[in-house]
mmCIF file of C-alpha atoms in Angstrom:
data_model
loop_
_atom_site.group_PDB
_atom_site.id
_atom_site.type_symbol
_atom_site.label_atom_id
_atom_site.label_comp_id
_atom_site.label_asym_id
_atom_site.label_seq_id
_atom_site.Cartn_x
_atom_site.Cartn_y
_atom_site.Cartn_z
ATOM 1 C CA UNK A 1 88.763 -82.493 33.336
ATOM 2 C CA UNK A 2 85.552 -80.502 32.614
ATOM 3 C CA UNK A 3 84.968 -82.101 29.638
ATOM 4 C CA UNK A 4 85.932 -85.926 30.388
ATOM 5 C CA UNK A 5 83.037 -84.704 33.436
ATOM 6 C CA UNK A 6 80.910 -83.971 30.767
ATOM 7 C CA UNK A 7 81.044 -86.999 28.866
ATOM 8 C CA UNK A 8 81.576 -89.798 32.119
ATOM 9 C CA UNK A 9 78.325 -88.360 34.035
ATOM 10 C CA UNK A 10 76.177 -89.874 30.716
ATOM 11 C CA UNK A 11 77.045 -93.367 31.745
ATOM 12 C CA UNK A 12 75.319 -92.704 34.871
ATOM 13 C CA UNK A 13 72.460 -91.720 33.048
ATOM 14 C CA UNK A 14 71.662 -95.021 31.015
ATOM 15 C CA UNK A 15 72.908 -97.480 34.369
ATOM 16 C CA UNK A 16 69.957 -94.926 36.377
ATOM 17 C CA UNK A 17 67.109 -95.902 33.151
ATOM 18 C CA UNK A 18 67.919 -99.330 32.848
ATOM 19 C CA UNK A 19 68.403 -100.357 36.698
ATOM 20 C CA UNK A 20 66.784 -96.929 38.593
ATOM 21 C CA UNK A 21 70.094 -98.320 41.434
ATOM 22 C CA UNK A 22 72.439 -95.440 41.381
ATOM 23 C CA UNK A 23 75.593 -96.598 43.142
ATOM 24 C CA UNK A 24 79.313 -96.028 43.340
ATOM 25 C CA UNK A 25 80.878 -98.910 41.006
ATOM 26 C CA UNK A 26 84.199 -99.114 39.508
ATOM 27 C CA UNK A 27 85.116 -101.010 36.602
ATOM 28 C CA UNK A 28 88.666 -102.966 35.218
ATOM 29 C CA UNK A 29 89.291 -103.213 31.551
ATOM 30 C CA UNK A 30 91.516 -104.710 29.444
ATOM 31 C CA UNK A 31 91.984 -101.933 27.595
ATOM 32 C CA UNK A 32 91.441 -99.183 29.749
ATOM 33 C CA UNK A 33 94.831 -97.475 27.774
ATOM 34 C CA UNK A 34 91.951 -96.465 25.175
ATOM 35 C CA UNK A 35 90.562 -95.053 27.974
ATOM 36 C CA UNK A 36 92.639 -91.773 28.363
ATOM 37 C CA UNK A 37 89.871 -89.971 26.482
ATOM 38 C CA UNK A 38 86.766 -86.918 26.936
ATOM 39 C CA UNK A 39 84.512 -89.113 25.743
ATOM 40 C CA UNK A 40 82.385 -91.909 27.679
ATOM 41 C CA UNK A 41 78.731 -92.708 26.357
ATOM 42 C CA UNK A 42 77.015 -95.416 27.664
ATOM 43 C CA UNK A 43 74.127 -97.503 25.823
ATOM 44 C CA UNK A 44 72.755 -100.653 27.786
ATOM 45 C CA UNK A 45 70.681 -103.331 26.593
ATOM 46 C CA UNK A 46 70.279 -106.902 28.793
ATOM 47 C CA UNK A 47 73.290 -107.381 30.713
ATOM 48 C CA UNK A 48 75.730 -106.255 27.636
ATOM 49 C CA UNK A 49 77.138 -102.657 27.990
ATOM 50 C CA UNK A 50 77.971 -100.438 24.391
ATOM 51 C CA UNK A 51 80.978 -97.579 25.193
ATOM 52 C CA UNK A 52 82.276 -95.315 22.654
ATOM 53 C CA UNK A 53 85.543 -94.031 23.531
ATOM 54 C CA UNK A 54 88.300 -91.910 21.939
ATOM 55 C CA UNK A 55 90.783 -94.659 20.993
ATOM 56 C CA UNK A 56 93.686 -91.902 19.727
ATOM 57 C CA UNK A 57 96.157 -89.788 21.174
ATOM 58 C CA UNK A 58 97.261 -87.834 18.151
ATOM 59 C CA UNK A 59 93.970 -88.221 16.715
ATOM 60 C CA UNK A 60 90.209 -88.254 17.804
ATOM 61 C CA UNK A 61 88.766 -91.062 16.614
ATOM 62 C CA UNK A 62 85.263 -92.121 18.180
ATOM 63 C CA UNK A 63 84.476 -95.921 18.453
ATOM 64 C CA UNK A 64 82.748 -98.169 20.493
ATOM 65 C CA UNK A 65 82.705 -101.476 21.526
ATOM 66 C CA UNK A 66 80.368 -104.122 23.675
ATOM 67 C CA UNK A 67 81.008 -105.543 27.145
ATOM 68 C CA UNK A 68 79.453 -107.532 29.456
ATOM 69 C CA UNK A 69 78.628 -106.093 32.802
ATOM 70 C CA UNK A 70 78.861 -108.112 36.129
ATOM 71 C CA UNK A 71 76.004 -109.957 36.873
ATOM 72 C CA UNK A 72 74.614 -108.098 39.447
ATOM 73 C CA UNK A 73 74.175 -104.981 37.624
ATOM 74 C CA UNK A 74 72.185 -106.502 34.936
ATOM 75 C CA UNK A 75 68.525 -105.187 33.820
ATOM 76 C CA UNK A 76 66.266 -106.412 36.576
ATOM 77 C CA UNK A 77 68.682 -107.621 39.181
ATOM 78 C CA UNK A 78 67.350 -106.068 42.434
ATOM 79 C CA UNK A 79 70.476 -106.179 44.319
ATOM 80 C CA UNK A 80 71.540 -102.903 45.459
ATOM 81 C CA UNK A 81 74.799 -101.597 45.738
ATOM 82 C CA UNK A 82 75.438 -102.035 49.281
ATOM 83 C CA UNK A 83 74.774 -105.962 48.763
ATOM 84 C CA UNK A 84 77.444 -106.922 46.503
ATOM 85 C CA UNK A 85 80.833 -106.300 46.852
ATOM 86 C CA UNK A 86 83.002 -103.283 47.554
ATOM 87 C CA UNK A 87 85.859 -104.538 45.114
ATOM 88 C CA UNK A 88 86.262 -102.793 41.509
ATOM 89 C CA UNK A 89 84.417 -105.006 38.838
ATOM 90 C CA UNK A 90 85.792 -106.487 35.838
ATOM 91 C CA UNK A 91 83.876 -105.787 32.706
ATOM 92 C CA UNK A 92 84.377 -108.558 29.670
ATOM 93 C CA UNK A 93 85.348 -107.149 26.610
ATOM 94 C CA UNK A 94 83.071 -108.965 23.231
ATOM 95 C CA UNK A 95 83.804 -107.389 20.537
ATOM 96 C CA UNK A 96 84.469 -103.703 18.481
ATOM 97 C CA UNK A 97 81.999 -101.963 16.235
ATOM 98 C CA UNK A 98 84.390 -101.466 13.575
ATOM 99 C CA UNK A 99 83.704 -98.150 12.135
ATOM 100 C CA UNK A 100 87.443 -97.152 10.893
ATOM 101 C CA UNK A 101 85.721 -97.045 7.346
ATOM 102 C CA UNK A 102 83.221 -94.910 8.079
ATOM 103 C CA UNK A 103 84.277 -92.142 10.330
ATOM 104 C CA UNK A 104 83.415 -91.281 13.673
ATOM 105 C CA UNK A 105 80.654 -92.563 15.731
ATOM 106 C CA UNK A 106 78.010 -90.078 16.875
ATOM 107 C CA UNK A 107 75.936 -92.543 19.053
ATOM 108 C CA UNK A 108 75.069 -96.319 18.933
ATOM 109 C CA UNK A 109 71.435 -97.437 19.392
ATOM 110 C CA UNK A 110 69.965 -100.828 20.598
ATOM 111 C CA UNK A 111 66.876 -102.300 19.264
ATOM 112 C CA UNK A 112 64.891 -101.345 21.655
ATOM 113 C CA UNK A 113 62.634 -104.833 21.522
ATOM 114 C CA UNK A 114 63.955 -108.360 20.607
ATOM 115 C CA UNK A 115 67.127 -109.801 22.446
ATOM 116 C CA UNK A 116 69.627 -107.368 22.154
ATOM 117 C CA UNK A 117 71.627 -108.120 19.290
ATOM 118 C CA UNK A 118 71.168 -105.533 16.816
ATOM 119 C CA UNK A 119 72.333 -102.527 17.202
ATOM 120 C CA UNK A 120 72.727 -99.283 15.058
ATOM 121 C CA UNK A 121 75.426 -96.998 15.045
ATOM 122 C CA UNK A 122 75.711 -93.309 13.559
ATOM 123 C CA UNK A 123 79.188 -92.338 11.964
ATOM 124 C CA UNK A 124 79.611 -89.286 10.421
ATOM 125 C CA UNK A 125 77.097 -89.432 7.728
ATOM 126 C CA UNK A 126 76.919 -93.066 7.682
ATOM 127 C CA UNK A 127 73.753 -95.693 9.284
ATOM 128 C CA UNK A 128 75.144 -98.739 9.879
ATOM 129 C CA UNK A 129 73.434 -101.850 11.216
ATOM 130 C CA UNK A 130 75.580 -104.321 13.744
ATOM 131 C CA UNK A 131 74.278 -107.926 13.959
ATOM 132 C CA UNK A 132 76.085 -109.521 17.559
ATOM 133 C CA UNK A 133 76.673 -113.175 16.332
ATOM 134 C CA UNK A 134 76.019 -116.324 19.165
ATOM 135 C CA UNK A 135 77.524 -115.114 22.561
ATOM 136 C CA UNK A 136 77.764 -111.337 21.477
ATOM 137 C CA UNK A 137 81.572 -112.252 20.665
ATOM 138 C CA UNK A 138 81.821 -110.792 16.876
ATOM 139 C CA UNK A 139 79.334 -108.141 15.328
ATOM 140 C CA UNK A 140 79.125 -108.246 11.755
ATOM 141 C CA UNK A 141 77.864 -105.348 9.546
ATOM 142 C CA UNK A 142 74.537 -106.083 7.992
ATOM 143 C CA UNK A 143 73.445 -103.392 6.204
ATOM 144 C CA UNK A 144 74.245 -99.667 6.205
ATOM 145 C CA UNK A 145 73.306 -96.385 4.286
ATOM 146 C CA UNK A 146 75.238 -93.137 3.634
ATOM 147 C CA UNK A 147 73.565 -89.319 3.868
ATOM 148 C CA UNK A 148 73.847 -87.583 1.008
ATOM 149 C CA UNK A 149 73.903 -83.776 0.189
ATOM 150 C CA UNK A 150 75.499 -80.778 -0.214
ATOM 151 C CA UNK A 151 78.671 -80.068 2.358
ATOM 152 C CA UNK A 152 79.792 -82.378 5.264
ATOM 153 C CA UNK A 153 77.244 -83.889 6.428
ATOM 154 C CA UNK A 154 77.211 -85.583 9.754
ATOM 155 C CA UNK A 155 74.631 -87.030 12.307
ATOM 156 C CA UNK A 156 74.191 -85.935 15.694
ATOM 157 C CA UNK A 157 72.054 -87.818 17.301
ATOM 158 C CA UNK A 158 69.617 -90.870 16.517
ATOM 159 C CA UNK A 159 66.625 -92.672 18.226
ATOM 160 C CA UNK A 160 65.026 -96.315 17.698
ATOM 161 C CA UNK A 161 61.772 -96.525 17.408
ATOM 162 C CA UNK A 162 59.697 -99.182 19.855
ATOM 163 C CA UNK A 163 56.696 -99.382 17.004
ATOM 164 C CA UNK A 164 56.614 -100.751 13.527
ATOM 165 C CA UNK A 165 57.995 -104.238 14.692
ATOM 166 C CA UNK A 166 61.130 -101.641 15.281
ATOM 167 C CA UNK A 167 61.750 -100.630 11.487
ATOM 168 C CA UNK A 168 62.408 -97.316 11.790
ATOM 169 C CA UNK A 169 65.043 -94.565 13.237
ATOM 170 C CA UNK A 170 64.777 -90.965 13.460
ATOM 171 C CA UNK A 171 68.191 -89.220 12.728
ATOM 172 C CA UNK A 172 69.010 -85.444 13.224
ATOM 173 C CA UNK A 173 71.823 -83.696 11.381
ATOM 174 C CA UNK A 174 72.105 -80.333 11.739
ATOM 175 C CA UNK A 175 68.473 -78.816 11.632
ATOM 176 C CA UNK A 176 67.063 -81.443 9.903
ATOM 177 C CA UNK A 177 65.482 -84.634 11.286
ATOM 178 C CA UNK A 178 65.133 -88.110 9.030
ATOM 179 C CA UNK A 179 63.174 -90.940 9.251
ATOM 180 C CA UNK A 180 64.587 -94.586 7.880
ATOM 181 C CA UNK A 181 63.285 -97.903 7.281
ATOM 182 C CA UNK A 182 66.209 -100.225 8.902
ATOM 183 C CA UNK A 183 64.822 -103.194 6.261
ATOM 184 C CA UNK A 184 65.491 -101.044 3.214
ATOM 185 C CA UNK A 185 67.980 -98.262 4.809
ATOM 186 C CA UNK A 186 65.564 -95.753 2.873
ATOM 187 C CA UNK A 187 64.599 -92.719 4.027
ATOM 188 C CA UNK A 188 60.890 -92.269 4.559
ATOM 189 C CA UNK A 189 60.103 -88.710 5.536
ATOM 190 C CA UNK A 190 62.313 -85.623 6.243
ATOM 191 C CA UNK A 191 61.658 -82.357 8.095
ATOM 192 C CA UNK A 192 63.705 -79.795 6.769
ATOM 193 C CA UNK A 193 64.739 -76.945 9.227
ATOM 194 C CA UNK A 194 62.691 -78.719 11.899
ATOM 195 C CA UNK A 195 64.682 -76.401 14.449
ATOM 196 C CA UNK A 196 66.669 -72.856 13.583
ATOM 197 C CA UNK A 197 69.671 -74.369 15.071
ATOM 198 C CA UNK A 198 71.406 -77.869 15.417
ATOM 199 C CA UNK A 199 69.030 -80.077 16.786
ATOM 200 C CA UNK A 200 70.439 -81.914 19.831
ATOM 201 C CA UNK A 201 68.728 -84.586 21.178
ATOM 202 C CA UNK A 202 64.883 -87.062 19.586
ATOM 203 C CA UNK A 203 62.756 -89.134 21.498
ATOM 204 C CA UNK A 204 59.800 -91.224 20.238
ATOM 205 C CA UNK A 205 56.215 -91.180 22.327
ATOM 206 C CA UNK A 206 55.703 -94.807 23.811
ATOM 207 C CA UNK A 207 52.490 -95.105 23.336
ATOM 208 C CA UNK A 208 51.556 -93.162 20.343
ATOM 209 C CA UNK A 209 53.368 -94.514 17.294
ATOM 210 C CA UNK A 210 53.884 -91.458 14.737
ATOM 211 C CA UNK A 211 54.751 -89.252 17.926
ATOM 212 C CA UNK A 212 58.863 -87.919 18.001
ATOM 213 C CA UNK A 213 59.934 -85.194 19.764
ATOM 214 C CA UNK A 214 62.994 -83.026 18.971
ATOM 215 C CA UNK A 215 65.144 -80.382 20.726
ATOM 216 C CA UNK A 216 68.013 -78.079 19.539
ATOM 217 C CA UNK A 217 69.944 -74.870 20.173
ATOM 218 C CA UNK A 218 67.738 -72.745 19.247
ATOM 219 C CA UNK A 219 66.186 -73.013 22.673
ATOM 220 C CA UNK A 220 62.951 -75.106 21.475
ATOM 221 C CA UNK A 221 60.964 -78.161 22.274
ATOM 222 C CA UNK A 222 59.233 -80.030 19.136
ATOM 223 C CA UNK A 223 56.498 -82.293 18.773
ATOM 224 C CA UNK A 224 55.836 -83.915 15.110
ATOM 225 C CA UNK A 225 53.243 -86.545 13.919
ATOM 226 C CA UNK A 226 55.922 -87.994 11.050
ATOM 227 C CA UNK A 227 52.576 -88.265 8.904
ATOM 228 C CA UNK A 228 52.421 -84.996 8.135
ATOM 229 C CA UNK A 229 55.860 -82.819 8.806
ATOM 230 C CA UNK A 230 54.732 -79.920 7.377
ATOM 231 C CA UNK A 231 54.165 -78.375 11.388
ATOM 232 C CA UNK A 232 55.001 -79.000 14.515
ATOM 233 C CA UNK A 233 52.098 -80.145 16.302
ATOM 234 C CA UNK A 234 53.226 -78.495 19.509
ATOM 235 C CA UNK A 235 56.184 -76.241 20.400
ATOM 236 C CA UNK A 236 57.462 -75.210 23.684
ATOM 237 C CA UNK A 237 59.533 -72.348 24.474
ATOM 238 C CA UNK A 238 60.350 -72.320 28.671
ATOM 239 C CA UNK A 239 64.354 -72.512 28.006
ATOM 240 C CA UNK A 240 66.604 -69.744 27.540
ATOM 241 C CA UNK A 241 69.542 -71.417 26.232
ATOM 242 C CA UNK A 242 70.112 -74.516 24.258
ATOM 243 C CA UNK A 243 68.009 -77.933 25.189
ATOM 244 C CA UNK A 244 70.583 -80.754 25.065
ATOM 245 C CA UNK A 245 67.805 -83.586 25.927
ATOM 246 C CA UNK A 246 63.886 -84.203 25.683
ATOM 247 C CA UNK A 247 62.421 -87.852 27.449
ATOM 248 C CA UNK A 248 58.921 -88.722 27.373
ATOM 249 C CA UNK A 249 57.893 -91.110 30.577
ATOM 250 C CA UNK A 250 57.749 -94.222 29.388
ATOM 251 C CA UNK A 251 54.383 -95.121 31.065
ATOM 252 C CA UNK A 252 52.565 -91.939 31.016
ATOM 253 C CA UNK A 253 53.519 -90.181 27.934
ATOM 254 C CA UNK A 254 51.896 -86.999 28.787
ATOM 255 C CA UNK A 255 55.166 -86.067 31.167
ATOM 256 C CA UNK A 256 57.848 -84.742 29.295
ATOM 257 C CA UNK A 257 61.022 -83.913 30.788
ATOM 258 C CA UNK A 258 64.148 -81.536 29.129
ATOM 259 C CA UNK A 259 67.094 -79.973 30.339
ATOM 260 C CA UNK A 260 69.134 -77.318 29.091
ATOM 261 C CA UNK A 261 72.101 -74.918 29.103
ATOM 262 C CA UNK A 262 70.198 -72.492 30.836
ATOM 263 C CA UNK A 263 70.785 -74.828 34.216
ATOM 264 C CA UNK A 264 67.575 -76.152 34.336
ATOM 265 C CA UNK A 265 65.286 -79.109 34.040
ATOM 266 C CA UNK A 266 61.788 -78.235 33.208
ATOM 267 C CA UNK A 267 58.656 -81.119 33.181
ATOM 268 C CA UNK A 268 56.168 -80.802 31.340
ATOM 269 C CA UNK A 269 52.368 -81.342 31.381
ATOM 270 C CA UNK A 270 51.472 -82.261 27.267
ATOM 271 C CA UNK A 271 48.443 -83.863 28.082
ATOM 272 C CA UNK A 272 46.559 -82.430 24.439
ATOM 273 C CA UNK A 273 49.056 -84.509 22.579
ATOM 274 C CA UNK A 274 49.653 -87.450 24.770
ATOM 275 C CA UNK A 275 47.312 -91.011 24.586
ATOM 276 C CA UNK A 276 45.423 -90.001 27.333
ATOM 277 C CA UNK A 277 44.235 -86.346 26.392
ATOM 278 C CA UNK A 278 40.992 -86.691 28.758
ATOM 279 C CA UNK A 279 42.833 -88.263 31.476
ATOM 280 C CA UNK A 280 43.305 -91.406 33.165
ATOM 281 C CA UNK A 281 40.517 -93.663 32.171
ATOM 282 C CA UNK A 282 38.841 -95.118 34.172
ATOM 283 C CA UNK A 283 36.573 -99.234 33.941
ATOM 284 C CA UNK A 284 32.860 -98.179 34.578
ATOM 285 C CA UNK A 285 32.312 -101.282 36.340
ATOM 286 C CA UNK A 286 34.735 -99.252 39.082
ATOM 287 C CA UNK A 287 32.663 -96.646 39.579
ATOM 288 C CA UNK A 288 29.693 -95.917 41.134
ATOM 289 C CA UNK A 289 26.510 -93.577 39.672
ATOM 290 C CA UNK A 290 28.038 -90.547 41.105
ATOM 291 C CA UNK A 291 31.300 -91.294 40.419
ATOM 292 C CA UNK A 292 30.311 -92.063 36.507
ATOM 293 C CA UNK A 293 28.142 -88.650 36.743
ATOM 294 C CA UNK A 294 31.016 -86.960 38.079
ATOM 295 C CA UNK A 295 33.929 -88.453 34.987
ATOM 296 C CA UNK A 296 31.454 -87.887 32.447
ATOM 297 C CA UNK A 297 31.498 -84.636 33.315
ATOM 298 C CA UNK A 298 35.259 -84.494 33.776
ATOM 299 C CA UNK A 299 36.129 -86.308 30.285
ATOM 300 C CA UNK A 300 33.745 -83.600 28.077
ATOM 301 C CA UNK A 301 36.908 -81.881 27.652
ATOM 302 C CA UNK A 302 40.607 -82.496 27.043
ATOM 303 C CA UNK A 303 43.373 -81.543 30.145
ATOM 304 C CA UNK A 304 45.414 -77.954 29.620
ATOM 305 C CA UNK A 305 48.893 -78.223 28.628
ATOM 306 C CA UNK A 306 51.220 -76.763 31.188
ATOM 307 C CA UNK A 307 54.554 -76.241 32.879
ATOM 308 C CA UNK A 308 54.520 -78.806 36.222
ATOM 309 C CA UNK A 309 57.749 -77.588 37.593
ATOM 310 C CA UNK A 310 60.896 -76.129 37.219
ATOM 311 C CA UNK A 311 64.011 -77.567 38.903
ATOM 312 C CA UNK A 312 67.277 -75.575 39.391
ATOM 313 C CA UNK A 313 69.081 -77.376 41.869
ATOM 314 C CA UNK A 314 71.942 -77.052 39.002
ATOM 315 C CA UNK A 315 74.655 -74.720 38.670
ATOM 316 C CA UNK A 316 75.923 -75.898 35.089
ATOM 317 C CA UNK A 317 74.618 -76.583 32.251
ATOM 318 C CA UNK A 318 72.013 -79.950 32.277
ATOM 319 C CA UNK A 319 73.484 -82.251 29.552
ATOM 320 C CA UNK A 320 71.378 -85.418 30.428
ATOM 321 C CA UNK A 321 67.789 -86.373 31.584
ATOM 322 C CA UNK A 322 66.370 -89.827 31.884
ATOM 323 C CA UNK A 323 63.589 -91.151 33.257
ATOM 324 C CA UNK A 324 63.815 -94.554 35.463
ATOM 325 C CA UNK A 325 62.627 -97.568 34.209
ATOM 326 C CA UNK A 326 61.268 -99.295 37.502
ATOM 327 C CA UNK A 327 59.284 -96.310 39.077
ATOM 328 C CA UNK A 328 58.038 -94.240 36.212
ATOM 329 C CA UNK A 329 57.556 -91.356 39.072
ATOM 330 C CA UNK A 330 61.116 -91.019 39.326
ATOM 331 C CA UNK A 331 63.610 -89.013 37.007
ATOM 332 C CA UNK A 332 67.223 -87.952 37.280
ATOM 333 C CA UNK A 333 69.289 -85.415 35.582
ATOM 334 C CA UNK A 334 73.251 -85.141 35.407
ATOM 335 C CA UNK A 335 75.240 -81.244 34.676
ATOM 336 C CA UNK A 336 78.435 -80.166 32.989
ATOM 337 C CA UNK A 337 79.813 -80.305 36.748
ATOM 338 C CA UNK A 338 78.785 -83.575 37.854
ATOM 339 C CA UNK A 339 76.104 -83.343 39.840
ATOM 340 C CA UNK A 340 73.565 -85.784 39.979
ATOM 341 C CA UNK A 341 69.729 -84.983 41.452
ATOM 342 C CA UNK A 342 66.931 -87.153 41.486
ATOM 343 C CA UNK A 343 63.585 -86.116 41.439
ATOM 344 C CA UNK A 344 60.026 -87.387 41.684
ATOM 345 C CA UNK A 345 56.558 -86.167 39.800
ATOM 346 C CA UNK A 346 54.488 -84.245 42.564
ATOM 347 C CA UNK A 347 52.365 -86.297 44.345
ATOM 348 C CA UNK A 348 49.434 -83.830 43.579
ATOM 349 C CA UNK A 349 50.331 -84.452 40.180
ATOM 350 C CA UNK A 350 51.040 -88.595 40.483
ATOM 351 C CA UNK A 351 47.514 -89.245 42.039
ATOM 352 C CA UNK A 352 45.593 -86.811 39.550
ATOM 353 C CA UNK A 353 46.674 -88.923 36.501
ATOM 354 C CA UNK A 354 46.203 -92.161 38.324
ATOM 355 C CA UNK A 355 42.859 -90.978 39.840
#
């Protein structure tokens, strides 16, 4: 049970970024016999749901497939869980991401822009990019890629990213991280032994395009500009164990949140590397002459880097952070034992980028 805990507390995780409404909700399937598995992740995009699953008794086999959720628990609805109704909901099954060819999936990606029918899945060492035809009810394999190399190579984790007109991934495998061009399934820059152990868990600045930040076992934070991978251009060391998740805030991109092994969630201050290194900016017509005196002043030199908090309200290890997407103030993070806390930046902190 610890482990389908594991696994089951991630879906909570992308329902809390893409509706910030955490609420008890149970679900019908059609096949919920696949069901009898460890493994639950949960990608959302629109109203339409992505699970990978174990699908094997005698054999693990990873897959996934896309549903439909209920209505009411699509992107943007603003009904809360005490308005709609008590009774289990019934999610509709569209179609299978069939990967039987190509080994077992590591994670499935949305495009992060457009409409929500493209999706990318990582299996084993394959890429492979999923088309959803008219009414989501068949995807169809458009293009894919295989990693090559010495050994058994397989992906472990994978992020879209929201810039170039959303060309390009970033894959890790291993201690290496990749970068790919989804139009020609190329790889366009590599950084070997980015981390000294497996690297867990990317994420992609929102507002600064060649930004990606990596994490991995060997207890480390990375930030690279994928124009020039020879360094990291910042490295953090607060953890003491292995750092299963890094999430920049998707508004202010200086606030980066991770949470590790060690039982704790740590955010972070990275204001040197973020869009905003001399603050919050601010319209001169807004301010008066003492006011512009006093942020000229201010903005002569960049904000310090720092730890903002540390939170260990968790007893297990932290295997999932997110940030919400409808109050950018608000975070949650899920451990190994299934508890859930939510959080918010400190309001010292809030008003001092704002102001």
């Amino acid at each position: 049970m610890a482990s389908d805990t594991h696994h089951i507390i991630r879906a909570a995780k992308q329902l809390f970024r893409e509706n910030a409404v955490l609420g008890s909700k149970e679900w019908h399937s059609q096949v919920c016999k696949m069901w009898k598995s460890d493994k639950f992740v949960f990608t959302t995009r629109a109203n339409l749901l992505c699970v990978e699953y174990q699908a094997s008794d005698s054999k693990v086999v990873t897959c996934a497939a896309v549903w439909r959720m209920p209505k009411e628990l699509e992107s943007g609805s603003h009904e809360s869980p005490d308005d709609s109704s008590s009774n289990a909901q019934t999610l509709e099954l569209l179609c299978h991401l069939d990967n039987t060819a190509h080994g077992n999936m590591a994670c499935v990606m949305w495009e992060p822009m457009g409409d929500g029918k493209r999706l990318i899945s990582l299996a084993d060492n394959n890429i492979l990019l999923w088309d959803l035809q008219e009414s989501s009810a068949k995807a169809v394999l458009s293009s894919s890629t295989a990693l090559e190399g010495k050994g058994q190579l397989k992906f472990t984790s994978g992020r879209w990213s929201p810039h170039h007109n959303c060309t390009q991934i970033a894959t890790a495998s291993d201690t290496t991280v990749r970068g790919w061009d989804t139009r020609s399934m190329r790889q366009i820059y590599c950084i070997e032994n980015a981390h000294g152990q497996l690297v867990r868990d990317l994420d992609f600045n929102p507002n600064k395009q060649y930004y990606l930040a990596s994490c991995g076992d060997d207890c480390k934070v990375k930030f690279w500009d994928t124009r020039n991978v020879t360094e990291p251009v910042k490295t953090l060391e607060e953890h003491s164990h292995w750092v299963w998740n890094v999430r920049y805030n998707h508004s202010h991109d200086q606030l980066i949140l991770t949470g590790s092994s060690d039982s704790r969630v740590i955010l972070s201050n990275m204001v040197s590397i973020s869009s905003e290194p001399f603050g919050h900016m601010v319209d001169d017509d807004d301010l008066s002459d003492q006011e512009d005196h006093h942020q000229e002043e201010k903005s002569k030199e960049p904000l310090q880097d720092s730890i903002i908090a540390t939170y260990e309200e968790h007893e297990d290890s932290v295997y999932a952070v997110e940030w919400s997407s409808a109050d950018p103030w608000l975070f949650a993070s899920l451990s190994y034992d299934g508890r859930l806390v939510i959080n918010r930046v400190p309001r010292a902190l809030k008003y001092h980028i704002l102001l």
